[in-house]
PDB file of C-alpha atoms and ligand atoms in Angstrom:
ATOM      1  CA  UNK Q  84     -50.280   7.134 -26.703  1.00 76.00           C
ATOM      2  CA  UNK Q  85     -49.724   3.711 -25.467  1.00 86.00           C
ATOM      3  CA  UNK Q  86     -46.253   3.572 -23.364  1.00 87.00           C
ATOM      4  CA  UNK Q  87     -45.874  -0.086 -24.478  1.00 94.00           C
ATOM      5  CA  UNK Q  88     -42.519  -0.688 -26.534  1.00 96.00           C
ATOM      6  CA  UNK Q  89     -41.475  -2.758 -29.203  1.00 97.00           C
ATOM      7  CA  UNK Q  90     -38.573  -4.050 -27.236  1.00 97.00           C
ATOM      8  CA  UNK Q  91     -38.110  -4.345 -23.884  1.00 96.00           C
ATOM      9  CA  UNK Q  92     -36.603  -0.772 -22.102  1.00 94.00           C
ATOM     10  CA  UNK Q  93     -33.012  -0.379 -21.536  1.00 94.00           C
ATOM     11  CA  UNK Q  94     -32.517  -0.532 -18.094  1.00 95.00           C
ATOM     12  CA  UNK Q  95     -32.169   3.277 -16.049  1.00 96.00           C
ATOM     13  CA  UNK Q  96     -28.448   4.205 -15.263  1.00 98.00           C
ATOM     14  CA  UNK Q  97     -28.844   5.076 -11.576  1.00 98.00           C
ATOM     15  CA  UNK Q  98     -25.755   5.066  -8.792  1.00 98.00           C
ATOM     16  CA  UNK Q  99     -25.997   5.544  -5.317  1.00 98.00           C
ATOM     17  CA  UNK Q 100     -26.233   8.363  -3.479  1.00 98.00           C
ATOM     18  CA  UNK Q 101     -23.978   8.252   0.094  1.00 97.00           C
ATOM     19  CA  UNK Q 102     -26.255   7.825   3.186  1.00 96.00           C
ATOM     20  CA  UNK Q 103     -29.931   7.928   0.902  1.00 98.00           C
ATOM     21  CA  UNK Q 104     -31.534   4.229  -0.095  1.00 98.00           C
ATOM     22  CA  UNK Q 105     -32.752   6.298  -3.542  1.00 98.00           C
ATOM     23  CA  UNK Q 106     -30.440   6.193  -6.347  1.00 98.00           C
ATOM     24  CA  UNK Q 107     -29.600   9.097  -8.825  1.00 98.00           C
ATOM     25  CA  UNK Q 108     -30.425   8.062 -12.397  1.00 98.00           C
ATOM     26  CA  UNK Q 109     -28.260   9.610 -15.013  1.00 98.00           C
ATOM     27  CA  UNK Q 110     -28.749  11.435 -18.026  1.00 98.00           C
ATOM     28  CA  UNK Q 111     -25.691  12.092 -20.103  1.00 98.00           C
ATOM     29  CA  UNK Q 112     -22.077  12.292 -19.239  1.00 98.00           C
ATOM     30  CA  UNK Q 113     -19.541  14.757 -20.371  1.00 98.00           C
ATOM     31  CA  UNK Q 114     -15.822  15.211 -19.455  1.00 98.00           C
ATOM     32  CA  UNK Q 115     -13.986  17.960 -19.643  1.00 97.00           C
ATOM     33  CA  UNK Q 116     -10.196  17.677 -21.261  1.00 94.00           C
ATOM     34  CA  UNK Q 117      -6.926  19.039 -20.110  1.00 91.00           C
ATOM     35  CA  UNK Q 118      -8.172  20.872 -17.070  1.00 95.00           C
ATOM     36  CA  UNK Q 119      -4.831  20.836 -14.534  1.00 94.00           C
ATOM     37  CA  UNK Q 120      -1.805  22.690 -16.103  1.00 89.00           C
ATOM     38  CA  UNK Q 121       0.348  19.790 -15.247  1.00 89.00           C
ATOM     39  CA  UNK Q 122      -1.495  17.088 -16.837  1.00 84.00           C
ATOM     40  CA  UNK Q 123      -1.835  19.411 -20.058  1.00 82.00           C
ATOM     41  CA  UNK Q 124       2.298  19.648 -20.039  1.00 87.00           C
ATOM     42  CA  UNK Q 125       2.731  15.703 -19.493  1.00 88.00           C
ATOM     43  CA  UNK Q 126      -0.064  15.368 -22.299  1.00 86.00           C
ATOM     44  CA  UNK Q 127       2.405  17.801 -24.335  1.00 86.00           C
ATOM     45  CA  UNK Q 128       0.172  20.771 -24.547  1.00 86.00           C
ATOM     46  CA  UNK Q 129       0.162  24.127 -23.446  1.00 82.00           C
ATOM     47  CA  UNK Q 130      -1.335  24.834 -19.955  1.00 80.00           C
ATOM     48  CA  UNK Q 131      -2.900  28.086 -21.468  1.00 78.00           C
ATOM     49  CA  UNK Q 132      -5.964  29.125 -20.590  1.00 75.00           C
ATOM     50  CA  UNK Q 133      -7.870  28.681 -23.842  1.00 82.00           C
ATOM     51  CA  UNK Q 134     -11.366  27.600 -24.123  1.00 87.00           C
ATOM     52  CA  UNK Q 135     -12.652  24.063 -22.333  1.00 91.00           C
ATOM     53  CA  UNK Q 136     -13.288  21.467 -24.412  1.00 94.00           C
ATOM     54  CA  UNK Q 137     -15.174  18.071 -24.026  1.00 97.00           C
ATOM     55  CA  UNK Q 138     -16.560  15.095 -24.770  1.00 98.00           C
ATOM     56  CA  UNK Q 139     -19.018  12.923 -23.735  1.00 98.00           C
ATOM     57  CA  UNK Q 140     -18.766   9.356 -22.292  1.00 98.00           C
ATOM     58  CA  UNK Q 141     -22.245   7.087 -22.346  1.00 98.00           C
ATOM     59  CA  UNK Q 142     -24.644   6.954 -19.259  1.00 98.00           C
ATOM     60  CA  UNK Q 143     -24.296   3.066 -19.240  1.00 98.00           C
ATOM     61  CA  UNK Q 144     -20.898   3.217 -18.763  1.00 98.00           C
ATOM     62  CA  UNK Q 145     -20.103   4.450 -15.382  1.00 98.00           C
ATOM     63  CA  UNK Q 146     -19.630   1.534 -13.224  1.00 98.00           C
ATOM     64  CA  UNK Q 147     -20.738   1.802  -9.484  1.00 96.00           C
ATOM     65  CA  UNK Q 148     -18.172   1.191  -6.549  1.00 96.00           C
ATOM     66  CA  UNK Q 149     -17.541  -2.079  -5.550  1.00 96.00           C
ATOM     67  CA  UNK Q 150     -17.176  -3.699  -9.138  1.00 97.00           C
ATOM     68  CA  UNK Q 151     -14.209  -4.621 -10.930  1.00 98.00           C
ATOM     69  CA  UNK Q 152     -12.958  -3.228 -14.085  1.00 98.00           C
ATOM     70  CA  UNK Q 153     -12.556  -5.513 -16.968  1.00 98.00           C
ATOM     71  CA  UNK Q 154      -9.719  -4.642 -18.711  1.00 98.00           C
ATOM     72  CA  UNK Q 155     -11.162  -3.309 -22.495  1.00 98.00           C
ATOM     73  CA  UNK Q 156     -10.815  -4.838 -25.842  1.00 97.00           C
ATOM     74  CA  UNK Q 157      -8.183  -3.716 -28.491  1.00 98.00           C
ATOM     75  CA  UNK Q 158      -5.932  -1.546 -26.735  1.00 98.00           C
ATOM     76  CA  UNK Q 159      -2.544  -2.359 -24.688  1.00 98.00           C
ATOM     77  CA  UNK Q 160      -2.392   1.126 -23.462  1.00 98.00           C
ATOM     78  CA  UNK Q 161      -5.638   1.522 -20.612  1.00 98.00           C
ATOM     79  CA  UNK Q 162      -4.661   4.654 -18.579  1.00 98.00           C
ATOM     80  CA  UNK Q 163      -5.995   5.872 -15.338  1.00 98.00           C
ATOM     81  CA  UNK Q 164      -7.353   9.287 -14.227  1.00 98.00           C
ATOM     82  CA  UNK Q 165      -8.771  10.289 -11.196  1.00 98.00           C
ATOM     83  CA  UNK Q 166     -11.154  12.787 -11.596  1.00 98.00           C
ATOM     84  CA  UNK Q 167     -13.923  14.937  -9.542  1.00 98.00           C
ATOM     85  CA  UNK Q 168     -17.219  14.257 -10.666  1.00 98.00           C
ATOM     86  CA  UNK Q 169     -20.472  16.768 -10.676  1.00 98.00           C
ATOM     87  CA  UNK Q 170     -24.380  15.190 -10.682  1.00 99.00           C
ATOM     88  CA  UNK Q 171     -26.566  17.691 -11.746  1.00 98.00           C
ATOM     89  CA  UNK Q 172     -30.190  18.160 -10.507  1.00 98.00           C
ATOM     90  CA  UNK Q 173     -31.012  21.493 -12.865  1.00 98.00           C
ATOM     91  CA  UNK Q 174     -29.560  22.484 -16.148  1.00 98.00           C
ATOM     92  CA  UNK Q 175     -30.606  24.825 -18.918  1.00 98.00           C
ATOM     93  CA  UNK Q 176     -28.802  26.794 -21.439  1.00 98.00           C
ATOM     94  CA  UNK Q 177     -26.510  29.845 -20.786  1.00 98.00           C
ATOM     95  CA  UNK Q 178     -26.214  29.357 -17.211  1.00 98.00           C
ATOM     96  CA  UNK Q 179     -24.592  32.289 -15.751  1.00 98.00           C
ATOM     97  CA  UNK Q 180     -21.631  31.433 -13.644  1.00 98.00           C
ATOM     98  CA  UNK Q 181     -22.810  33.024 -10.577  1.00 98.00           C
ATOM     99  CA  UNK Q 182     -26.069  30.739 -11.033  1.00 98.00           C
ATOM    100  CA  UNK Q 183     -23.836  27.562 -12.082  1.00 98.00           C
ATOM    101  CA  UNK Q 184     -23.508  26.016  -8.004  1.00 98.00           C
ATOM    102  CA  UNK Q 185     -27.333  25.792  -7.756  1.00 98.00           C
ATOM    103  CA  UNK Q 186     -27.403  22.966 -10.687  1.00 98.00           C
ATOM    104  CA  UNK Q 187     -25.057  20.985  -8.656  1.00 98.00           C
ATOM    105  CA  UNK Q 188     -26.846  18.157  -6.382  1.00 98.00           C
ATOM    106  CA  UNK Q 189     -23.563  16.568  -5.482  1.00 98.00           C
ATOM    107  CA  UNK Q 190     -19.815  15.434  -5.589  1.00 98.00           C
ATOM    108  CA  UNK Q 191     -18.269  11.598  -6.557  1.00 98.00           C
ATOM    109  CA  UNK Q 192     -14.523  10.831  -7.459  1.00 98.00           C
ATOM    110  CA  UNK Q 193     -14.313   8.706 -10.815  1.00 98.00           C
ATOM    111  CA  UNK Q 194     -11.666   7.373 -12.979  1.00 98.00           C
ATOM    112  CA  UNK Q 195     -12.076   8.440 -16.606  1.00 98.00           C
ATOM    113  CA  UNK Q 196     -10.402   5.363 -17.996  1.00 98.00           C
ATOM    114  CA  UNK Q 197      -9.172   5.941 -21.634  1.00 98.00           C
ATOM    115  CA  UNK Q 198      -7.580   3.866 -24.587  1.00 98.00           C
ATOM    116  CA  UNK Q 199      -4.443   6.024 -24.790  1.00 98.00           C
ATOM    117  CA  UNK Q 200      -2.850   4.019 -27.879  1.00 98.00           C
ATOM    118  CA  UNK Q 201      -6.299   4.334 -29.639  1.00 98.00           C
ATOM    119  CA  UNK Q 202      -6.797   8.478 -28.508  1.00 98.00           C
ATOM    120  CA  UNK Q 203      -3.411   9.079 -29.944  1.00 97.00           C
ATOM    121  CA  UNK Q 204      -4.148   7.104 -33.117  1.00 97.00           C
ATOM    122  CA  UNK Q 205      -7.758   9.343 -32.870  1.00 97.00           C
ATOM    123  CA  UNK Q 206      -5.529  12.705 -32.152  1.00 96.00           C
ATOM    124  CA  UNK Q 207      -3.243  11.591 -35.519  1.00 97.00           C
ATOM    125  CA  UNK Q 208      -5.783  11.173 -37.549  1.00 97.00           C
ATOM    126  CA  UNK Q 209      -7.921  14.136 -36.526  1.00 97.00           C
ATOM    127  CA  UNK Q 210     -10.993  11.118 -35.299  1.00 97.00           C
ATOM    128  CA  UNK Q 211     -13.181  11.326 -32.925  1.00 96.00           C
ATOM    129  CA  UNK Q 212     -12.783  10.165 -29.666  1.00 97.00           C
ATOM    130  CA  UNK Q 213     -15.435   7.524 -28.397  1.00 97.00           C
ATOM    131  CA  UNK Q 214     -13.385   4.337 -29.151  1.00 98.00           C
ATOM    132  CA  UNK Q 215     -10.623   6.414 -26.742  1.00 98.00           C
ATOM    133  CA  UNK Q 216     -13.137   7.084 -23.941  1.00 98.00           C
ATOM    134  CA  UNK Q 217     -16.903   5.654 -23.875  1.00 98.00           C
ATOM    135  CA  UNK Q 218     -16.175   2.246 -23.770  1.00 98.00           C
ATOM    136  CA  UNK Q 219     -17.585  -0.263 -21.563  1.00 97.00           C
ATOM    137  CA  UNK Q 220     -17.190   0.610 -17.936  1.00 98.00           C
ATOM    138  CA  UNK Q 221     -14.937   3.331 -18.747  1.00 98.00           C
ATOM    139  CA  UNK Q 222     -15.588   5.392 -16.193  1.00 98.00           C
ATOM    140  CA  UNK Q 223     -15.932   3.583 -12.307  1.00 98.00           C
ATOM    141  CA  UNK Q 224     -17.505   6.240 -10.141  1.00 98.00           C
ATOM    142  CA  UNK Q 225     -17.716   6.468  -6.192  1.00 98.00           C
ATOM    143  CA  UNK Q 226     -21.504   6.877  -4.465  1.00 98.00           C
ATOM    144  CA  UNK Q 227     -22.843  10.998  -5.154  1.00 98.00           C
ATOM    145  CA  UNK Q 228     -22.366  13.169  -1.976  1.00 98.00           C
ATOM    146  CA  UNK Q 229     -24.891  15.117  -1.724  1.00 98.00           C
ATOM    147  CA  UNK Q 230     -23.503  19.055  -1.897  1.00 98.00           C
ATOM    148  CA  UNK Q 231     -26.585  19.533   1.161  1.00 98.00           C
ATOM    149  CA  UNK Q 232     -24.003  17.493   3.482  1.00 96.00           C
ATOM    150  CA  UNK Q 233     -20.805  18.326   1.320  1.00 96.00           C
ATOM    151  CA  UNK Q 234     -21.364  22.068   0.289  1.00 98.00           C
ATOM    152  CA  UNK Q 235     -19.076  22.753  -2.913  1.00 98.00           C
ATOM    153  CA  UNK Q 236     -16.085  22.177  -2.146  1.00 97.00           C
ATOM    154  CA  UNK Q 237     -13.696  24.373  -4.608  1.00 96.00           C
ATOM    155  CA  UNK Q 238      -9.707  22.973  -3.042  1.00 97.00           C
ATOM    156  CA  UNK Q 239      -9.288  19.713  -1.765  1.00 97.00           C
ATOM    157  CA  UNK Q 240      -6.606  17.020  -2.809  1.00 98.00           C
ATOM    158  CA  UNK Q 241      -7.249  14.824  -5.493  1.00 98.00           C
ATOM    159  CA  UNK Q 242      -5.076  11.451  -5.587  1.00 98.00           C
ATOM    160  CA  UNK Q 243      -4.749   8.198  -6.955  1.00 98.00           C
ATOM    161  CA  UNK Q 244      -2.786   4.848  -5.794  1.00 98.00           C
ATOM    162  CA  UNK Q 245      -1.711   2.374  -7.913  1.00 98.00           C
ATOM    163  CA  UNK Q 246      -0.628  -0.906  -5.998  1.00 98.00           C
ATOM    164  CA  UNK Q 247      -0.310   1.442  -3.286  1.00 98.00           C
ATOM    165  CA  UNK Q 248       1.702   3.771  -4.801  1.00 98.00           C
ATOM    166  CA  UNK Q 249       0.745   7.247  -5.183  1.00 98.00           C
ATOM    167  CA  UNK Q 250       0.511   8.289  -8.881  1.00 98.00           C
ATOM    168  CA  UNK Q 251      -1.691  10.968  -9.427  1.00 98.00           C
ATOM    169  CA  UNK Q 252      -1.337  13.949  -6.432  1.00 98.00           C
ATOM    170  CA  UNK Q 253      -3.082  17.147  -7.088  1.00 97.00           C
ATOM    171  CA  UNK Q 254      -6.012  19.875  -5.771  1.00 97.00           C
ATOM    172  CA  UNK Q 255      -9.151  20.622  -6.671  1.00 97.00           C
ATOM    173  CA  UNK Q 256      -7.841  24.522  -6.793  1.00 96.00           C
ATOM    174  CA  UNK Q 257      -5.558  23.591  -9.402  1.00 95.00           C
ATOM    175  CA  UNK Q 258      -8.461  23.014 -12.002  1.00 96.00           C
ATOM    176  CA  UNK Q 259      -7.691  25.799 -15.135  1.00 95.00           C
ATOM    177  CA  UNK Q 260     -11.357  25.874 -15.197  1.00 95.00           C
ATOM    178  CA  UNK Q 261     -13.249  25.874 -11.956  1.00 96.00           C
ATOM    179  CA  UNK Q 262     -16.944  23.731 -11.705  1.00 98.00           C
ATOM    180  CA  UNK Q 263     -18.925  26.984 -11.838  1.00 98.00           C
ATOM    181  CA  UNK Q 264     -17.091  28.071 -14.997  1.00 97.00           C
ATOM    182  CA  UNK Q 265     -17.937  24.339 -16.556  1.00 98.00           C
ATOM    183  CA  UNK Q 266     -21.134  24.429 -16.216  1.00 98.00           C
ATOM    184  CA  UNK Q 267     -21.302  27.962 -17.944  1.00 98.00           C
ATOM    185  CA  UNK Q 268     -19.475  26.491 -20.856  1.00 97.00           C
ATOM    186  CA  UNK Q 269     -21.208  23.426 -21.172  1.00 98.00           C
ATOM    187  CA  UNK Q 270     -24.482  25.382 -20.768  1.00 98.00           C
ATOM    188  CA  UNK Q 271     -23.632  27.259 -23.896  1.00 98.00           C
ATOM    189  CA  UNK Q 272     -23.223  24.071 -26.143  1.00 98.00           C
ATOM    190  CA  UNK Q 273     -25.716  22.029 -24.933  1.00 98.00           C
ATOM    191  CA  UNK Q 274     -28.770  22.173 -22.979  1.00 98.00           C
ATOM    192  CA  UNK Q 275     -28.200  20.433 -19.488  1.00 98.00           C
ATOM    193  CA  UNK Q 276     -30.885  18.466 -17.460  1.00 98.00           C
ATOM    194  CA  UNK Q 277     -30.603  17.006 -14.228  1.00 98.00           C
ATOM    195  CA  UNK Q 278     -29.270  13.794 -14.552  1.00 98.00           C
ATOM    196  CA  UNK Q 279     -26.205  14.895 -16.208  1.00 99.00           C
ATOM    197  CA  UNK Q 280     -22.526  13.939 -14.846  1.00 98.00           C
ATOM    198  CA  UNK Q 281     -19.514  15.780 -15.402  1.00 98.00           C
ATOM    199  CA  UNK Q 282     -16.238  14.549 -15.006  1.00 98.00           C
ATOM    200  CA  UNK Q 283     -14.031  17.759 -14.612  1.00 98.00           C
ATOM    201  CA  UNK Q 284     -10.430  16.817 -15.562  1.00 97.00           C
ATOM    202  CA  UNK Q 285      -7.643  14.810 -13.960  1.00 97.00           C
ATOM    203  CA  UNK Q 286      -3.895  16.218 -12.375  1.00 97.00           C
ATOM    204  CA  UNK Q 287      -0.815  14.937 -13.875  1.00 96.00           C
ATOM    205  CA  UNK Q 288       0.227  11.543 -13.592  1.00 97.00           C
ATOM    206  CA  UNK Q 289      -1.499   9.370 -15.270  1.00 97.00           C
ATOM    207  CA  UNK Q 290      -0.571   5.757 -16.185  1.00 98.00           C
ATOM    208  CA  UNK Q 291      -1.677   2.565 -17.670  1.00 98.00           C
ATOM    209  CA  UNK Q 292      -3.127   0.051 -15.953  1.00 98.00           C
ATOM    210  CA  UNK Q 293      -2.507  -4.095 -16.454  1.00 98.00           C
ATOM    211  CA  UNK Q 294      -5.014  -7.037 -15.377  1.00 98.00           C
ATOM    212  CA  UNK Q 295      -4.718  -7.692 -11.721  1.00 98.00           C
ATOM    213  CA  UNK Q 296      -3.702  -3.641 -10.434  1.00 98.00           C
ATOM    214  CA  UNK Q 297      -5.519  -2.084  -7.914  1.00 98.00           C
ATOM    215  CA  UNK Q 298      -6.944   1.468  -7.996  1.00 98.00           C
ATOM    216  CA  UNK Q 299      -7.564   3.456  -5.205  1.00 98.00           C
ATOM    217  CA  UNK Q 300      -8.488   7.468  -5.432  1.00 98.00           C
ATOM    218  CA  UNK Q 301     -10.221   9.736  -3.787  1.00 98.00           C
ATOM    219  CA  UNK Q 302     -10.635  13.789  -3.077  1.00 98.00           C
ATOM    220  CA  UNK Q 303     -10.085  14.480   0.393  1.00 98.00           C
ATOM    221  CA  UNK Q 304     -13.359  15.617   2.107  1.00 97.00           C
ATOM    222  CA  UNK Q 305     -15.463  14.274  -0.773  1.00 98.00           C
ATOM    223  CA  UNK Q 306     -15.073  10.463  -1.192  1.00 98.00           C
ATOM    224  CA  UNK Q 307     -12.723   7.783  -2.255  1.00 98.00           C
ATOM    225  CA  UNK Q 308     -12.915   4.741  -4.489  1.00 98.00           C
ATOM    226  CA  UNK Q 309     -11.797   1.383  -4.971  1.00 98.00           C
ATOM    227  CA  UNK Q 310     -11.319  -0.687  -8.057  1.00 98.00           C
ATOM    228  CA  UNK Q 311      -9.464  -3.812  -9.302  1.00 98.00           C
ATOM    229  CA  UNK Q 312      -8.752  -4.327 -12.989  1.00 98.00           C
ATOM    230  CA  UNK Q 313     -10.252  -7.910 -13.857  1.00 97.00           C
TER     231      UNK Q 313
HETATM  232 MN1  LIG B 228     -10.158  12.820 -18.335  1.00 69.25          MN
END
């Protein structure tokens, strides 16, 4: 069959990879929801260990390091929160935990930048979430670390400045679900492909952001990232 198309082809998501000149294109995205106790409790829920749940954010928009983020249409209430950030280079389904690590090419710290005024509107109404979460550039994302040079790391602090001003202070080990666990999960819903990002929670302390802040996060050991909001 011809591979000509009607219109012209979207262009390939594809971010950098730390220390390679070849990119990693992207798939999908999902995001997993209240997955520190604390930021569960400041989101007014309880930090009990019941089943993950997630959403998805779309491919085109993770913005690379090194651009700004344009503050988003119709909301007053843009939040920030830093996040650790899986690129897959296997999926399936039913991924057994134990088998979960080997689907991971590598780590990135991300901001999962949400429309609080509109997810609370969303939660009210019982709605789904996508005008909350996979808007434009939602979702700024450091250069992938390849786990060959990283290995997984499973603790590590997680932290985000605003203005200089630490906000967000927490540890990878504090995740209610850990990454191999995710995957498992995920695995069972949906069939997962390399390509895919995950973006596994945020700590507590997340705030909104105005036109002219600057972000700065990182996971110690992993990689850290800068953004201002335009
Ligand atoms: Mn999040």
């Amino acid at each position: 069959m011809s591979t000509a198309t009607v219109i012209p082809l979207p262009k390939p998501v594809l971010l950098p990879v730390e220390g390679l000149s070849e990119r990693f294109p992207v798939r999908r995205v999902y995001c997993v929801g209240r997955n520190y106790a604390d930021h569960a409790i400041e989101m007014g829920h309880d930090p009990s260990r019941e089943p993950p749940f997630f959403f998805q954010k779309n491919a085109d928009n993770l913005l690379p390091a090194g651009e700004d983020f344009p503050y988003p249409s119709l909301s007053n209430d843009v939040h920030f929160e830093v996040e650790c950030v899986l690129a897959l280079k296997a999926g399936g389904r039913n991924i057994a935990t134990e088998a979960a690590l080997d689907c991971v090419y590598g780590y990135a710290v991300g901001v999962d930048f949400t429309r609080r005024d509109l997810q609370a509107e969303a939660k009210k109404l019982g709605r789904p979430w996508e005008v909350a979460k996979a808007f434009e550039h939602s979702a700024p994302v450091s250069a992938i670390v390849p786990a060959a040079r990283l290995g997984h790391p499973s603790a590590g602090r997680i932290w985000l400045d605003l203005n200089g001003k630490r906000v967000q202070d927490g540890d990878l080990n504090q995740m209610i679900w850990k990454v191999p666990e995710i995957i498992a999960e995920l695995s069972k819903l949906f069939t997962l492909a390399p390509g895919d990002i995950v973006m596994t929670g945020t700590p507590a302390g997340v705030g909104a952001v105005r036109r002219g802040d600057r972000v700065d996060c990182g996971i110690d050991g992993v990689a850290t990232l800068g953004v201002t909001v335009a």
